[in-house]
């Protein structure tokens, strides 16, 4: 039987953690909405426009 060593050996996947946080944000927004989220609402929750502005990509 293999047992993980005790101590601070945990590996963090920062991309996975960010995706989990975004999913949580979407779940919260969806649960607060009276109806289905529009694509614009989803983009707002995920801050898509802010990412485009920061990267300089055209809208």
PDB file of C-alpha atoms in Angstrom:
ATOM      1  CA  UNK A   1       0.000   0.000   0.000  1.00  0.00           C
ATOM      2  CA  UNK A   2       1.320   3.443  -0.982  1.00  0.00           C
ATOM      3  CA  UNK A   3       0.631   6.332   1.370  1.00  0.00           C
ATOM      4  CA  UNK A   4       1.215   9.985   0.446  1.00  0.00           C
ATOM      5  CA  UNK A   5       3.930  11.611   2.535  1.00  0.00           C
ATOM      6  CA  UNK A   6       2.885  13.936   5.337  1.00  0.00           C
ATOM      7  CA  UNK A   7       3.655  17.600   4.820  1.00  0.00           C
ATOM      8  CA  UNK A   8       3.265  20.276   2.184  1.00  0.00           C
ATOM      9  CA  UNK A   9       3.610  18.128  -0.900  1.00  0.00           C
ATOM     10  CA  UNK A  10       0.226  19.000  -2.407  1.00  0.00           C
ATOM     11  CA  UNK A  11       0.360  20.142  -6.005  1.00  0.00           C
ATOM     12  CA  UNK A  12      -1.929  22.955  -7.064  1.00  0.00           C
ATOM     13  CA  UNK A  13      -3.187  23.243 -10.606  1.00  0.00           C
ATOM     14  CA  UNK A  14      -3.870  26.964 -10.897  1.00  0.00           C
ATOM     15  CA  UNK A  15      -5.752  26.601 -14.186  1.00  0.00           C
ATOM     16  CA  UNK A  16      -8.067  23.976 -12.693  1.00  0.00           C
ATOM     17  CA  UNK A  17      -8.637  26.136  -9.611  1.00  0.00           C
ATOM     18  CA  UNK A  18      -9.529  29.115 -11.810  1.00  0.00           C
ATOM     19  CA  UNK A  19     -11.957  26.987 -13.828  1.00  0.00           C
ATOM     20  CA  UNK A  20     -13.592  25.724 -10.637  1.00  0.00           C
ATOM     21  CA  UNK A  21     -14.005  29.309  -9.427  1.00  0.00           C
ATOM     22  CA  UNK A  22     -15.607  30.335 -12.739  1.00  0.00           C
ATOM     23  CA  UNK A  23     -17.990  27.372 -12.553  1.00  0.00           C
ATOM     24  CA  UNK A  24     -18.941  28.419  -9.034  1.00  0.00           C
ATOM     25  CA  UNK A  25     -19.582  31.974 -10.236  1.00  0.00           C
ATOM     26  CA  UNK A  26     -21.851  30.631 -12.985  1.00  0.00           C
ATOM     27  CA  UNK A  27     -23.743  28.413 -10.541  1.00  0.00           C
ATOM     28  CA  UNK A  28     -24.323  31.359  -8.206  1.00  0.00           C
ATOM     29  CA  UNK A  29     -25.503  33.585 -11.067  1.00  0.00           C
ATOM     30  CA  UNK A  30     -27.800  30.874 -12.422  1.00  0.00           C
ATOM     31  CA  UNK A  31     -29.339  30.200  -9.031  1.00  0.00           C
ATOM     32  CA  UNK A  32     -30.025  33.908  -8.511  1.00  0.00           C
ATOM     33  CA  UNK A  33     -31.586  34.373 -11.962  1.00  0.00           C
ATOM     34  CA  UNK A  34     -35.313  34.079 -12.493  1.00  0.00           C
ATOM     35  CA  UNK A  35     -34.829  32.511 -15.942  1.00  0.00           C
ATOM     36  CA  UNK A  36     -32.012  30.976 -17.952  1.00  0.00           C
ATOM     37  CA  UNK A  37     -28.888  33.101 -18.253  1.00  0.00           C
ATOM     38  CA  UNK A  38     -28.485  34.819 -21.601  1.00  0.00           C
ATOM     39  CA  UNK A  39     -25.200  34.515 -23.457  1.00  0.00           C
ATOM     40  CA  UNK A  40     -24.496  38.135 -22.552  1.00  0.00           C
ATOM     41  CA  UNK A  41     -25.091  37.384 -18.869  1.00  0.00           C
ATOM     42  CA  UNK A  42     -22.765  34.401 -19.017  1.00  0.00           C
ATOM     43  CA  UNK A  43     -20.087  36.532 -20.684  1.00  0.00           C
ATOM     44  CA  UNK A  44     -20.544  39.137 -17.951  1.00  0.00           C
ATOM     45  CA  UNK A  45     -20.167  36.542 -15.171  1.00  0.00           C
ATOM     46  CA  UNK A  46     -17.079  35.102 -16.844  1.00  0.00           C
ATOM     47  CA  UNK A  47     -15.699  38.611 -17.486  1.00  0.00           C
ATOM     48  CA  UNK A  48     -15.200  37.827 -21.176  1.00  0.00           C
ATOM     49  CA  UNK A  49     -15.275  41.496 -22.253  1.00  0.00           C
ATOM     50  CA  UNK A  50     -12.644  42.401 -19.642  1.00  0.00           C
ATOM     51  CA  UNK A  51     -10.358  39.650 -20.942  1.00  0.00           C
ATOM     52  CA  UNK A  52     -10.814  40.867 -24.523  1.00  0.00           C
ATOM     53  CA  UNK A  53     -10.043  44.453 -23.481  1.00  0.00           C
ATOM     54  CA  UNK A  54      -6.938  43.346 -21.603  1.00  0.00           C
ATOM     55  CA  UNK A  55      -5.644  41.259 -24.520  1.00  0.00           C
ATOM     56  CA  UNK A  56      -6.390  43.924 -27.126  1.00  0.00           C
ATOM     57  CA  UNK A  57      -8.464  41.501 -29.191  1.00  0.00           C
ATOM     58  CA  UNK A  58     -11.199  43.081 -31.327  1.00  0.00           C
ATOM     59  CA  UNK A  59     -14.801  42.805 -30.197  1.00  0.00           C
TER      60      UNK A  59
END
